CSV table of C-alpha atoms in Angstrom, one decimal:
chain,number,residue,atom,x,y,z
D,768,MET,CA,68.9,-57.0,-67.7
D,769,ARG,CA,67.5,-57.8,-64.3
D,770,THR,CA,63.8,-57.0,-63.8
D,771,VAL,CA,62.7,-54.8,-60.8
D,772,ARG,CA,61.1,-58.0,-59.3
D,773,ALA,CA,64.1,-60.0,-59.5
D,774,TRP,CA,66.1,-57.2,-57.8
D,775,LEU,CA,63.6,-57.3,-55.0
D,776,GLU,CA,63.9,-61.1,-54.7
D,777,ARG,CA,67.8,-60.5,-54.2
D,778,LEU,CA,67.2,-58.1,-51.6
D,779,GLY,CA,65.3,-60.2,-49.3
D,780,PRO,CA,63.0,-59.1,-46.4
D,781,ALA,CA,63.7,-55.7,-44.7
D,782,THR,CA,64.6,-55.6,-41.0
D,783,LEU,CA,62.5,-53.5,-38.8
D,784,PRO,CA,64.2,-51.0,-36.5
D,785,VAL,CA,64.3,-51.7,-32.8
D,786,PRO,CA,63.5,-48.9,-30.2
D,787,GLY,CA,66.3,-46.8,-29.0
D,788,PRO,CA,66.9,-46.0,-25.3
D,789,ASP,CA,64.7,-43.1,-25.5
D,790,GLY,CA,62.0,-45.4,-26.7
D,791,VAL,CA,62.0,-44.0,-30.3
D,792,ILE,CA,61.4,-46.8,-32.8
D,793,LEU,CA,61.7,-44.7,-35.9
D,794,GLY,CA,62.8,-41.0,-36.6
D,795,PRO,CA,62.8,-38.2,-35.9
D,796,GLU,CA,62.4,-37.5,-39.5
D,797,PRO,CA,61.5,-34.4,-41.7
D,798,VAL,CA,58.0,-34.7,-42.7
D,799,ARG,CA,55.2,-32.7,-44.5
D,800,VAL,CA,51.9,-33.2,-43.0
D,801,LYS,CA,48.6,-32.3,-44.6
D,802,ARG,CA,45.3,-32.8,-42.4
D,803,SER,CA,41.9,-33.0,-43.6
D,804,ALA,CA,38.8,-33.0,-41.5
D,805,ARG,CA,36.4,-31.8,-44.2
D,806,GLN,CA,34.8,-33.2,-47.4
D,807,ARG,CA,33.1,-31.8,-50.3
D,808,PRO,CA,30.7,-33.2,-53.0
D,809,LEU,CA,32.0,-33.9,-56.3
D,810,ARG,CA,29.6,-33.4,-59.2
D,811,PHE,CA,29.6,-34.6,-62.8
D,812,GLY,CA,26.6,-34.7,-65.0
D,813,PRO,CA,23.5,-35.3,-62.9
D,814,GLY,CA,23.9,-35.8,-59.1
D,815,VAL,CA,26.7,-36.3,-56.8
D,816,LEU,CA,29.7,-38.4,-58.0
D,817,GLY,CA,31.2,-38.8,-54.7
D,818,TRP,CA,32.9,-37.1,-51.8
D,819,VAL,CA,36.5,-35.6,-51.8
D,820,GLU,CA,38.7,-34.7,-48.8
D,821,ILE,CA,39.7,-31.0,-48.5
D,822,TYR,CA,43.2,-30.7,-47.0
D,823,ASP,CA,44.5,-27.8,-45.0
D,824,ARG,CA,47.9,-26.1,-45.8
D,825,PRO,CA,50.7,-28.4,-45.3
D,826,GLU,CA,52.9,-28.1,-42.2
D,827,GLN,CA,56.7,-28.8,-42.1
D,828,GLY,CA,58.2,-30.5,-39.1
D,829,THR,CA,59.7,-33.7,-37.8
D,830,ILE,CA,58.0,-37.0,-36.9
D,831,ALA,CA,59.0,-39.7,-34.6
D,832,LEU,CA,57.4,-43.1,-33.8
D,833,THR,CA,57.4,-44.3,-30.1
D,834,ARG,CA,55.4,-47.1,-28.3
D,835,GLU,CA,52.8,-44.5,-27.5
D,836,GLY,CA,52.2,-43.2,-31.0
D,837,LEU,CA,53.5,-40.7,-33.5
D,838,THR,CA,54.9,-37.2,-32.4
D,839,PHE,CA,54.8,-34.5,-34.7
D,840,ARG,CA,56.9,-31.5,-33.8
D,841,ARG,CA,57.1,-28.2,-35.6
D,842,GLU,CA,58.6,-24.8,-35.0
D,843,GLY,CA,56.6,-22.4,-33.0
D,844,ALA,CA,53.8,-24.9,-32.1
D,845,ALA,CA,53.2,-27.5,-29.4
D,846,PRO,CA,53.8,-31.0,-30.6
D,847,SER,CA,51.1,-33.1,-31.7
D,848,LEU,CA,50.8,-36.6,-30.4
D,849,TRP,CA,48.7,-39.2,-32.5
D,850,SER,CA,48.3,-42.0,-30.1
D,851,LEU,CA,48.5,-45.7,-31.5
D,852,GLU,CA,45.2,-46.4,-30.0
D,853,GLY,CA,43.7,-43.5,-31.8
D,854,LEU,CA,44.9,-44.6,-35.3
D,855,LYS,CA,42.0,-45.9,-37.2
D,856,GLY,CA,43.6,-46.7,-40.5
D,857,VAL,CA,47.0,-47.0,-42.1
D,858,GLN,CA,47.5,-46.9,-45.7
D,859,PRO,CA,50.4,-46.0,-48.0
D,860,ALA,CA,49.8,-43.9,-51.1
D,861,SER,CA,52.3,-43.6,-54.0
D,862,SER,CA,54.5,-41.0,-52.1
D,863,SER,CA,52.8,-40.5,-48.8
D,864,LEU,CA,51.6,-42.3,-45.7
D,865,GLN,CA,48.0,-41.7,-45.0
D,866,LEU,CA,46.6,-42.3,-41.6
D,867,ARG,CA,43.0,-42.0,-40.1
D,868,TYR,CA,43.2,-40.4,-36.8
D,869,ALA,CA,39.9,-39.8,-35.0
D,870,ASP,CA,37.9,-37.8,-37.6
D,871,GLN,CA,40.9,-36.5,-39.4
D,872,LEU,CA,42.7,-37.9,-42.4
D,873,LEU,CA,46.5,-37.2,-42.2
D,874,SER,CA,48.8,-37.3,-45.2
D,875,LEU,CA,52.5,-37.6,-44.3
D,876,LYS,CA,55.1,-37.1,-46.9
D,877,PHE,CA,58.8,-37.9,-46.1
D,878,PRO,CA,61.1,-36.0,-48.4
D,879,GLU,CA,64.1,-38.0,-47.2
D,880,GLY,CA,62.6,-41.1,-45.9
D,881,SER,CA,60.8,-44.2,-47.0
D,882,VAL,CA,57.1,-44.6,-47.1
D,883,ARG,CA,57.3,-48.4,-47.2
D,884,LEU,CA,59.6,-48.3,-44.2
D,885,TRP,CA,57.4,-46.1,-42.0
D,886,THR,CA,54.3,-48.1,-43.0
D,887,ARG,CA,55.7,-51.4,-42.1
D,888,THR,CA,57.2,-50.1,-38.8
D,889,LEU,CA,54.0,-48.3,-38.0
D,890,GLY,CA,52.1,-51.6,-38.6
D,891,GLU,CA,54.3,-53.6,-36.3
D,892,ALA,CA,54.1,-50.9,-33.7
D,893,LEU,CA,50.2,-51.0,-34.0
D,894,ARG,CA,50.3,-54.9,-33.7
D,895,GLU,CA,52.4,-54.8,-30.7
D,896,HIS,CA,50.4,-52.0,-29.1
D,897,HIS,CA,47.2,-54.0,-29.5
D,898,ARG,CA,48.8,-57.3,-28.6
D,899,ARG,CA,49.7,-55.8,-25.0
D,900,ALA,CA,46.0,-54.9,-24.8
D,901,GLY,CA,44.9,-58.5,-25.5
D,902,ARG,CA,43.8,-57.7,-29.1
D,903,ALA,CA,45.1,-59.0,-32.4
D,904,VAL,CA,45.1,-57.0,-35.5
D,905,VAL,CA,43.0,-58.4,-38.3
D,906,GLU,CA,43.8,-55.8,-40.8
D,907,LEU,CA,45.5,-52.4,-40.9
D,908,GLN,CA,43.7,-51.0,-44.1
D,909,PRO,CA,41.3,-49.6,-45.0
D,910,CYS,CA,40.5,-49.5,-41.2
D,911,VAL,CA,42.4,-50.9,-38.3
D,912,ARG,CA,40.2,-54.0,-37.1
D,913,THR,CA,41.0,-56.0,-34.1
D,914,CYS,CA,39.7,-59.2,-32.4
D,915,PRO,CA,40.4,-60.7,-29.0
D,916,LEU,CA,43.8,-62.4,-28.9
D,917,SER,CA,42.0,-65.5,-27.7
D,918,LYS,CA,40.2,-65.8,-31.0
D,919,THR,CA,43.2,-66.1,-32.9
D,920,SER,CA,44.9,-69.0,-31.4
Z,1033,MET,CA,20.8,-43.2,-70.2
Z,1034,SER,CA,21.7,-41.0,-67.3
Z,1035,GLY,CA,22.9,-37.6,-68.7
Z,1036,ILE,CA,26.5,-38.4,-68.5
Z,1037,PRO,CA,28.4,-36.3,-71.1
Z,1038,ARG,CA,29.6,-38.3,-74.2
Z,1039,PRO,CA,33.3,-38.9,-74.6
Z,1040,GLY,CA,35.3,-36.1,-76.5
Z,1041,LEU,CA,38.5,-35.7,-78.1
Z,1042,PHE,CA,40.4,-35.6,-74.8
Z,1043,TYR,CA,39.0,-39.0,-73.7
Z,1044,TRP,CA,39.8,-40.5,-77.0
Z,1045,THR,CA,43.3,-39.1,-77.0
Z,1046,LEU,CA,44.1,-40.5,-73.5
Z,1047,HIS,CA,42.2,-43.9,-74.5
Z,1048,GLY,CA,44.6,-44.5,-77.5
Z,1049,MET,CA,47.7,-43.7,-75.8
Z,1050,GLY,CA,48.3,-47.2,-74.3
Z,1051,ARG,CA,47.7,-48.9,-77.8
Z,1052,TRP,CA,49.4,-46.5,-80.0
Z,1053,LEU,CA,52.1,-44.9,-77.8
Z,1054,TRP,CA,53.3,-47.9,-75.7
Z,1055,PRO,CA,54.7,-49.9,-78.8
Z,1056,LEU,CA,57.4,-47.2,-78.9
Z,1057,PHE,CA,58.3,-48.0,-75.4
Z,1058,GLY,CA,58.5,-51.7,-75.1
Z,1059,GLY,CA,55.3,-53.0,-76.7
Z,1060,ILE,CA,52.0,-54.2,-75.4
Z,1061,ARG,CA,50.3,-57.5,-76.1
Z,1062,VAL,CA,46.7,-58.3,-75.5
Z,1063,HIS,CA,44.8,-61.6,-74.9
Z,1064,GLY,CA,41.3,-62.4,-74.8
Z,1065,ARG,CA,39.9,-59.2,-76.4
Z,1066,GLU,CA,36.9,-61.3,-77.6
Z,1067,HIS,CA,35.8,-61.6,-74.0
Z,1068,ILE,CA,35.2,-58.0,-73.8
Z,1069,PRO,CA,31.3,-57.5,-74.0
Z,1070,ALA,CA,29.9,-55.3,-76.7
Z,1071,SER,CA,28.5,-53.0,-74.0
Z,1072,GLY,CA,27.8,-52.8,-70.2
Z,1073,PRO,CA,26.7,-53.4,-67.7
Z,1074,TYR,CA,29.5,-55.4,-66.1
Z,1075,LEU,CA,32.4,-55.1,-63.6
Z,1076,LEU,CA,35.8,-55.2,-64.9
Z,1077,LEU,CA,38.0,-56.5,-62.0
Z,1078,SER,CA,41.8,-56.3,-62.3
Z,1079,ASN,CA,45.1,-56.4,-60.6
Z,1080,HIS,CA,47.0,-53.1,-60.2
Z,1081,GLN,CA,50.6,-52.9,-60.9
Z,1082,SER,CA,51.3,-49.3,-62.1
Z,1083,VAL,CA,49.9,-45.9,-62.2
Z,1084,LEU,CA,49.7,-46.6,-66.0
Z,1085,ASP,CA,47.5,-49.5,-65.8
Z,1086,PRO,CA,44.4,-47.5,-66.7
Z,1087,PHE,CA,46.2,-46.6,-70.2
Z,1088,PHE,CA,47.2,-50.2,-70.7
Z,1089,ILE,CA,43.7,-51.8,-69.9
Z,1090,GLN,CA,41.1,-49.3,-71.0
Z,1091,THR,CA,42.7,-48.7,-74.4
Z,1092,TRP,CA,41.3,-52.2,-75.5
Z,1093,ILE,CA,37.8,-51.3,-74.4
Z,1094,PRO,CA,36.1,-49.6,-77.3
Z,1095,TYR,CA,33.8,-47.4,-75.1
Z,1096,PRO,CA,34.1,-45.5,-71.9
Z,1097,ILE,CA,34.5,-47.5,-68.8
Z,1098,HIS,CA,33.9,-45.9,-65.4
Z,1099,PRO,CA,36.9,-46.5,-63.1
Z,1100,MET,CA,36.7,-46.2,-59.3
Z,1101,ALA,CA,39.7,-44.2,-58.0
Z,1102,LYS,CA,40.8,-42.9,-54.6
Z,1103,SER,CA,39.3,-39.6,-53.6
Z,1104,THR,CA,42.5,-37.9,-53.2
Z,1105,GLN,CA,43.3,-37.9,-56.8
Z,1106,PHE,CA,40.4,-35.5,-57.4
Z,1107,ALA,CA,41.9,-33.1,-55.0
Z,1108,GLY,CA,43.9,-30.8,-57.4
Z,1109,PRO,CA,42.6,-28.1,-59.7
Z,1110,ILE,CA,44.2,-30.0,-62.8
Z,1111,PHE,CA,43.4,-33.6,-61.7
Z,1112,GLU,CA,39.7,-33.1,-60.9
Z,1113,PRO,CA,38.6,-32.3,-64.3
Z,1114,VAL,CA,40.8,-34.9,-65.9
Z,1115,MET,CA,39.5,-37.5,-63.6
Z,1116,LYS,CA,36.1,-36.5,-64.4
Z,1117,TRP,CA,36.5,-36.5,-68.1
Z,1118,VAL,CA,37.8,-40.0,-67.9
Z,1119,TYR,CA,34.6,-41.1,-66.2
Z,1120,SER,CA,36.5,-41.9,-63.0
Z,1121,PHE,CA,34.6,-41.6,-59.7
Z,1122,PRO,CA,36.0,-41.3,-56.1
Z,1123,VAL,CA,36.0,-43.7,-53.3
Z,1124,ARG,CA,37.1,-42.5,-49.7
Z,1125,ARG,CA,39.4,-44.7,-47.9
Z,1126,PHE,CA,39.6,-45.7,-44.3
Z,1127,GLN,CA,35.9,-45.9,-44.0
Z,1128,PRO,CA,33.0,-47.4,-45.8
Z,1129,ASP,CA,31.9,-45.1,-48.5
Z,1130,PRO,CA,28.2,-45.7,-49.3
Z,1131,GLN,CA,28.3,-43.0,-52.0
Z,1132,ALA,CA,30.9,-44.9,-54.1
Z,1133,VAL,CA,28.9,-47.9,-53.7
Z,1134,ARG,CA,25.7,-46.0,-54.8
Z,1135,THR,CA,27.7,-44.5,-57.8
Z,1136,THR,CA,29.0,-47.9,-58.9
Z,1137,LEU,CA,25.5,-49.4,-58.7
Z,1138,ARG,CA,24.0,-46.4,-60.6
Z,1139,ARG,CA,26.5,-46.7,-63.2
Z,1140,LEU,CA,25.9,-50.5,-63.7
Z,1141,ARG,CA,22.1,-49.9,-63.6
Z,1142,ASP,CA,22.4,-47.2,-66.5
Z,1143,GLY,CA,24.1,-49.9,-68.6
Z,1144,TYR,CA,27.7,-48.8,-68.1
Z,1145,ALA,CA,30.9,-50.8,-67.4
Z,1146,VAL,CA,32.8,-50.2,-64.2
Z,1147,HIS,CA,36.4,-50.9,-63.6
Z,1148,ILE,CA,37.7,-51.6,-60.0
Z,1149,TYR,CA,41.2,-52.7,-59.0
Z,1150,VAL,CA,40.4,-55.4,-56.6
Z,1151,GLU,CA,43.5,-55.2,-54.4
Z,1152,GLY,CA,42.6,-51.6,-53.8
Z,1153,GLU,CA,45.9,-50.1,-54.4
Z,1154,ARG,CA,49.0,-50.6,-56.5
Z,1155,THR,CA,51.4,-53.5,-55.5
Z,1156,TRP,CA,54.6,-52.8,-53.8
Z,1157,ASP,CA,56.4,-55.9,-54.8
Z,1158,GLY,CA,54.7,-57.1,-58.0
Z,1159,ALA,CA,52.9,-59.7,-56.3
Z,1160,MET,CA,49.0,-59.9,-56.1
Z,1161,ARG,CA,47.5,-58.9,-52.9
Z,1162,PRO,CA,44.1,-60.2,-51.4
Z,1163,PRO,CA,41.0,-58.5,-52.7
Z,1164,ARG,CA,39.4,-55.8,-50.7
Z,1165,PRO,CA,36.3,-57.3,-49.0
Z,1166,GLY,CA,34.3,-54.3,-50.0
Z,1167,THR,CA,34.8,-54.9,-53.6
Z,1168,VAL,CA,33.9,-58.5,-53.4
Z,1169,ARG,CA,30.7,-57.4,-51.5
Z,1170,LEU,CA,29.9,-54.9,-54.1
Z,1171,ALA,CA,30.3,-57.6,-56.9
Z,1172,LEU,CA,27.9,-59.8,-54.9
Z,1173,LYS,CA,25.4,-57.0,-54.5
Z,1174,ALA,CA,25.7,-55.9,-58.1
Z,1175,GLY,CA,24.8,-59.3,-59.7
Z,1176,VAL,CA,26.4,-58.3,-63.0
Z,1177,PRO,CA,28.8,-60.1,-65.1
Z,1178,ILE,CA,32.4,-60.0,-64.1
Z,1179,ILE,CA,35.2,-59.6,-66.5
Z,1180,PRO,CA,38.4,-60.8,-65.0
Z,1181,CYS,CA,41.5,-58.7,-66.4
Z,1182,ALA,CA,45.2,-59.3,-65.6
Z,1183,VAL,CA,48.1,-56.7,-66.4
Z,1184,ASP,CA,51.8,-57.9,-66.2
Z,1185,GLY,CA,55.0,-56.1,-66.9
Z,1186,ALA,CA,53.6,-52.7,-65.8
Z,1187,TYR,CA,55.3,-53.3,-62.5
Z,1188,ASP,CA,58.7,-53.4,-64.2
Z,1189,VAL,CA,57.8,-50.3,-66.1
Z,1190,TRP,CA,56.8,-48.1,-63.2
Z,1191,PRO,CA,56.7,-49.7,-59.8
Z,1192,ARG,CA,54.9,-47.4,-57.2
Z,1193,TRP,CA,58.1,-46.7,-55.2
Z,1194,ASP,CA,59.9,-45.3,-58.4
Z,1195,ARG,CA,59.8,-41.7,-59.6
Z,1196,HIS,CA,60.2,-42.4,-63.3
Z,1197,PRO,CA,58.8,-45.0,-65.8
Z,1198,ARG,CA,61.1,-47.0,-67.9
Z,1199,PRO,CA,60.6,-48.9,-71.3
Z,1200,GLY,CA,59.3,-52.5,-71.0
Z,1201,PRO,CA,56.8,-54.9,-72.5
Z,1202,VAL,CA,53.5,-55.0,-71.0
Z,1203,THR,CA,50.8,-57.7,-71.3
Z,1204,VAL,CA,47.2,-57.4,-70.6
Z,1205,ALA,CA,44.6,-60.4,-70.5
Z,1206,PHE,CA,41.0,-60.4,-70.4
Z,1207,GLY,CA,39.1,-63.5,-69.1
Z,1208,ARG,CA,35.8,-65.1,-69.8
Z,1209,PRO,CA,32.8,-63.4,-68.0
Z,1210,PHE,CA,31.7,-65.2,-65.0
Z,1211,HIS,CA,28.8,-64.6,-62.6
Z,1212,LEU,CA,28.9,-64.5,-58.8
Z,1213,PRO,CA,25.6,-65.1,-56.9
Z,1214,HIS,CA,23.4,-61.9,-56.9
Z,1215,LEU,CA,22.7,-61.5,-53.2
Z,1216,GLU,CA,20.8,-58.7,-51.8
Z,1217,ASP,CA,20.8,-60.0,-48.2
Z,1218,ARG,CA,24.0,-58.8,-46.3
Z,1219,ARG,CA,24.2,-62.0,-44.1
Z,1220,GLN,CA,24.2,-64.1,-47.3
Z,1221,ARG,CA,27.0,-62.0,-48.9
Z,1222,GLU,CA,29.1,-62.4,-45.8
Z,1223,ALA,CA,28.7,-66.1,-45.9
Z,1224,VAL,CA,30.1,-66.5,-49.4
Z,1225,LEU,CA,32.6,-63.7,-49.1
Z,1226,PRO,CA,35.8,-65.9,-48.8
Z,1227,GLU,CA,34.7,-68.2,-51.7
Z,1228,ALA,CA,33.8,-65.4,-53.9
Z,1229,SER,CA,37.3,-63.6,-53.1
Z,1230,ASP,CA,39.0,-66.9,-54.0
Z,1231,ARG,CA,37.2,-67.2,-57.2
Z,1232,ILE,CA,37.7,-63.5,-58.2
Z,1233,MET,CA,41.6,-63.9,-57.5
Z,1234,HIS,CA,41.8,-67.3,-59.2
Z,1235,GLU,CA,40.2,-65.8,-62.4
Z,1236,ILE,CA,42.5,-63.0,-62.5
Z,1237,ARG,CA,45.7,-64.6,-61.4
Z,1238,THR,CA,45.4,-67.6,-63.8
Z,1239,LEU,CA,45.1,-65.4,-66.7
Z,1240,LEU,CA,48.9,-64.5,-66.7
Z,1241,ASP,CA,50.1,-66.8,-64.0
Z,1242,LEU,CA,50.7,-63.7,-61.6
Z,1243,PRO,CA,52.7,-64.2,-58.5
Z,1244,THR,CA,50.8,-63.9,-55.1
Z,1245,ALA,CA,51.8,-62.0,-52.0
Z,1246,ASP,CA,52.8,-63.8,-48.8
Z,1247,PRO,CA,49.8,-63.6,-46.6
Z,1248,GLN,CA,51.8,-62.5,-43.6
Z,1249,SER,CA,52.8,-59.3,-45.6
Z,1250,ALA,CA,49.2,-58.9,-47.1
Z,1251,ASP,CA,48.1,-56.0,-44.9
Z,1252,GLU,CA,51.3,-54.0,-44.9
């Protein structure tokens, strides 16, 4: 029986989507978004053990990635644009993509899509965005860190 | 000690699952148990292949070890008490988390062992990723012995992109304790960071000859 790792090796590298005529790189795709802007202390035994995010109720909608950022649309509400410039962290969890945007933590769950594909595509879009601004991405997670392009050559 | 509750039946039941249950689902082999100290303080640094890793690793340590886990795992009404009762403590992602550093250092100062997955997350493709700089900085600041630990086979059992586990053999290896320099000064820590990272990864990787991720894809 072939192992999971052997199957992955046979598959080879994934190809990233190219932007369509409307500028959309990926999506629109159904998504469930949870936002968290608050944290609470966690206690166990004496003292504070740490801090845990408090999420608001999940919102259903669709999300699309363009060269400007992520646009989240939901019924009966104005669309939210999370610009690439404002994204401060990109990290996939087991079944969701987690983003740091300004002081918010966003958790994106794709019921029909691939977290891995969104993570990689968003990463590439971020690299391209910063490259256009003369910066190179040093790391995407836990925080997006950049440096001047001149320092990388 | 620090007033942390003693482990109960719940803890010991979960603790025994890796050792007593997994032989029914593919078997578990362990190497280097003699390297596990009789007590803390120390840092157990391991790779992370599967959500089942805590069961496979901690089952061989005959006392509670305190694992660092992402804070979102403490969010639910069921998981919060479970995580607390297995002595886990949260670390917030996307930002430096001084509270997680304080909790780690406090646990070590109180004589406990702390378990951190150096890559900071489970592997996507079975290969080892580079260590999180924050973890290496913490190891340099703590100045306690480091026990390297490698788990292999767990990725084939339950990779992070799969919904269900499958049976399969798992191997866990513990390495000889080693020390990194104990550095209180931040600039000194930054200076030795690359070297310390390489040392940690080498110690873990060579235990089971684990594959390493392509550096190009390391931050995906």
